[in-house]
Tab-separated table of C-alpha atoms in Angstrom:
chain	number	residue	atom	x	y	z
C	92	UNK	CA	12.536	-4.353	-2.571
C	93	UNK	CA	12.877	-2.343	0.588
C	94	UNK	CA	10.356	-2.639	3.437
C	95	UNK	CA	7.755	0.086	3.761
C	96	UNK	CA	5.740	0.840	6.874
C	97	UNK	CA	2.198	1.844	6.053
C	98	UNK	CA	-0.245	3.070	8.652
C	99	UNK	CA	-3.868	1.961	8.627
C	100	UNK	CA	-6.641	1.960	11.276
C	101	UNK	CA	-4.393	2.423	14.276
C	102	UNK	CA	-1.695	-0.045	13.266
C	103	UNK	CA	1.290	-0.292	10.968
C	104	UNK	CA	2.038	-2.898	8.309
C	105	UNK	CA	5.490	-3.708	7.057
C	106	UNK	CA	5.364	-4.813	3.466
C	107	UNK	CA	7.579	-4.689	0.392
C	108	UNK	CA	7.620	-1.335	-1.371
C	109	UNK	CA	4.365	-0.927	-3.252
C	110	UNK	CA	5.434	0.064	-6.739
C	111	UNK	CA	3.439	-2.349	-8.880
C	112	UNK	CA	1.001	-1.098	-11.513
C	113	UNK	CA	-2.649	-0.732	-10.503
C	114	UNK	CA	-3.530	-3.889	-12.436
C	115	UNK	CA	-1.113	-5.973	-10.333
C	116	UNK	CA	-2.140	-8.101	-7.384
C	117	UNK	CA	-3.297	-6.184	-4.312
C	118	UNK	CA	-0.746	-5.318	-1.631
C	119	UNK	CA	-2.987	-6.820	1.018
C	120	UNK	CA	-6.538	-6.726	2.229
C	121	UNK	CA	-8.735	-5.023	4.775
C	122	UNK	CA	-11.499	-7.084	6.341
C	123	UNK	CA	-14.460	-5.142	7.718
C	124	UNK	CA	-17.228	-6.577	9.862
C	125	UNK	CA	-20.651	-4.961	9.934
C	126	UNK	CA	-22.694	-5.750	13.041
C	127	UNK	CA	-26.346	-6.708	13.027
C	128	UNK	CA	-27.847	-4.453	15.666
C	129	UNK	CA	-30.894	-5.498	17.662
C	130	UNK	CA	-33.117	-2.527	16.911
C	131	UNK	CA	-36.726	-2.252	15.806
C	132	UNK	CA	-35.902	-0.493	12.528
C	133	UNK	CA	-32.632	-1.750	11.031
C	134	UNK	CA	-31.046	0.002	8.050
C	135	UNK	CA	-27.834	-1.104	6.366
C	136	UNK	CA	-25.077	1.445	7.034
C	137	UNK	CA	-23.357	3.664	4.523
C	138	UNK	CA	-19.613	2.922	4.772
C	139	UNK	CA	-16.513	4.732	3.467
C	140	UNK	CA	-12.973	3.313	3.542
C	141	UNK	CA	-9.959	5.489	2.733
C	142	UNK	CA	-6.194	5.833	3.165
C	143	UNK	CA	-4.546	9.037	4.333
C	144	UNK	CA	-0.806	9.771	4.283
C	145	UNK	CA	0.430	10.373	7.843
C	146	UNK	CA	2.371	13.525	6.940
C	147	UNK	CA	-0.562	15.023	5.075
C	148	UNK	CA	-1.609	14.807	1.490
C	149	UNK	CA	-4.565	13.720	-0.567
C	150	UNK	CA	-6.678	10.888	0.852
C	151	UNK	CA	-7.432	7.896	-1.364
C	152	UNK	CA	-10.918	6.399	-1.210
C	153	UNK	CA	-10.884	2.598	-1.408
C	154	UNK	CA	-14.631	1.933	-1.056
C	155	UNK	CA	-17.932	3.737	-0.537
C	156	UNK	CA	-21.059	1.673	0.091
C	157	UNK	CA	-24.341	3.546	-0.230
C	158	UNK	CA	-27.879	3.142	-1.602
C	159	UNK	CA	-27.167	3.028	-5.343
C	160	UNK	CA	-30.790	2.343	-6.285
C	161	UNK	CA	-32.389	5.244	-4.431
C	162	UNK	CA	-33.474	7.856	-6.993
C	163	UNK	CA	-35.750	10.886	-7.146
C	164	UNK	CA	-35.832	13.824	-4.729
C	165	UNK	CA	-33.707	12.009	-2.129
C	166	UNK	CA	-31.132	9.957	-4.064
C	167	UNK	CA	-28.736	7.741	-2.117
C	168	UNK	CA	-25.902	10.171	-2.798
C	169	UNK	CA	-27.733	12.852	-0.799
C	170	UNK	CA	-26.901	11.009	2.422
C	171	UNK	CA	-23.189	10.494	1.719
C	172	UNK	CA	-22.520	13.682	3.690
C	173	UNK	CA	-23.536	11.697	6.790
C	174	UNK	CA	-20.120	10.029	6.458
C	175	UNK	CA	-18.784	13.275	7.887
C	176	UNK	CA	-15.044	12.627	8.160
C	177	UNK	CA	-14.811	11.041	4.699
C	178	UNK	CA	-17.011	13.773	3.210
C	179	UNK	CA	-14.744	16.526	4.565
C	180	UNK	CA	-11.550	14.717	3.517
C	181	UNK	CA	-12.564	14.503	-0.126
C	182	UNK	CA	-15.843	12.663	-0.554
C	183	UNK	CA	-17.703	15.818	-1.550
C	184	UNK	CA	-15.451	16.230	-4.596
C	185	UNK	CA	-16.055	12.699	-5.908
C	186	UNK	CA	-18.522	11.927	-8.658
C	187	UNK	CA	-20.704	8.943	-7.819
C	188	UNK	CA	-20.901	6.197	-8.730
C	189	UNK	CA	-17.105	5.919	-8.875
C	190	UNK	CA	-15.846	2.970	-10.896
C	191	UNK	CA	-14.137	0.375	-8.732
C	192	UNK	CA	-14.886	2.300	-5.532
C	193	UNK	CA	-18.623	2.650	-4.986
C	194	UNK	CA	-21.036	-0.155	-4.312
C	195	UNK	CA	-24.306	-0.991	-2.629
C	196	UNK	CA	-24.765	-1.001	1.138
C	197	UNK	CA	-23.920	-4.328	2.754
C	198	UNK	CA	-25.848	-6.581	5.072
C	199	UNK	CA	-24.260	-7.619	8.375
C	200	UNK	CA	-21.220	-9.810	7.858
C	201	UNK	CA	-17.532	-9.708	6.923
C	202	UNK	CA	-16.263	-8.018	3.765
C	203	UNK	CA	-12.776	-7.882	2.265
C	204	UNK	CA	-11.380	-4.916	0.331
C	205	UNK	CA	-8.054	-5.145	-1.519
C	206	UNK	CA	-5.362	-2.619	-0.715
C	207	UNK	CA	-4.134	-1.046	-3.972
C	208	UNK	CA	-0.759	-2.260	-5.196
C	209	UNK	CA	0.164	1.178	-6.545
C	210	UNK	CA	0.213	3.005	-3.208
C	211	UNK	CA	3.473	4.931	-2.910
C	212	UNK	CA	5.828	3.908	-0.088
C	213	UNK	CA	5.175	5.793	3.116
C	214	UNK	CA	3.107	5.802	6.262
C	215	UNK	CA	-0.671	5.768	6.065
C	216	UNK	CA	-3.724	5.630	8.256
C	217	UNK	CA	-6.657	3.503	7.158
C	218	UNK	CA	-10.037	4.969	8.049
C	219	UNK	CA	-13.386	3.197	8.054
C	220	UNK	CA	-16.495	5.230	8.736
C	221	UNK	CA	-20.086	3.996	9.018
C	222	UNK	CA	-23.354	5.932	9.348
C	223	UNK	CA	-26.796	4.402	9.568
C	224	UNK	CA	-30.263	5.905	9.189
C	225	UNK	CA	-31.977	6.092	12.603
C	226	UNK	CA	-28.706	4.791	13.984
C	227	UNK	CA	-25.276	5.909	14.947
C	228	UNK	CA	-22.028	6.917	13.333
C	229	UNK	CA	-18.630	5.461	13.904
C	230	UNK	CA	-15.118	6.140	12.636
C	231	UNK	CA	-12.195	3.816	13.304
C	232	UNK	CA	-8.609	4.540	12.248
C	233	UNK	CA	-5.628	2.179	12.198
C	234	UNK	CA	-1.995	2.542	11.161
C	235	UNK	CA	-1.305	0.142	8.302
C	236	UNK	CA	0.421	-2.855	9.916
C	237	UNK	CA	0.485	-6.540	9.014
C	238	UNK	CA	-1.946	-8.316	11.281
C	239	UNK	CA	-3.309	-5.061	12.705
C	240	UNK	CA	-6.800	-5.329	14.158
C	241	UNK	CA	-9.203	-2.986	15.813
C	242	UNK	CA	-12.841	-3.224	16.769
C	243	UNK	CA	-15.593	-0.687	16.556
C	244	UNK	CA	-17.959	-0.134	19.442
C	245	UNK	CA	-21.352	0.258	17.760
C	246	UNK	CA	-21.766	0.291	13.977
C	247	UNK	CA	-18.578	-1.561	13.056
C	248	UNK	CA	-17.137	-4.835	14.300
C	249	UNK	CA	-13.604	-6.054	13.729
C	250	UNK	CA	-11.398	-4.361	11.137
C	251	UNK	CA	-8.327	-6.442	10.212
C	252	UNK	CA	-5.416	-5.864	7.830
C	253	UNK	CA	-3.314	-8.514	6.114
C	254	UNK	CA	-0.359	-8.055	3.765
C	255	UNK	CA	0.476	-10.179	0.743
């Protein structure tokens, strides 16, 4: 297999060519840390994680965490547009819940998301965006690189990438 450089959240990862079927083992993982902010009214953030080809092309959503249980006049999906960059890149065309992609908001802590094994060889940028009610918004981007790390300033903590 030939090496492939993939870009994700401001870094680049060199890994074997990713040509395995979707059911195969993940190509690596992304670890995302959500901060606990010291505020009077804390709400868990909505988070979107997606890959974008560097030269342009369709983005691929890896995860969207939002309020799945909220129903009625203001369902949880209503607020997905607050994840502005993800929403513009393709979130608005997705039907939620999306199998294998969407999930509930997360409490503060570290979470690991597998990188799909069927990503075509090439360069990518990994994007993680967070938006919180009565809080801020943050978007971090990293070129996909083994051992790449970046840290958010407000809503997000460390974002790390590891290859398998």
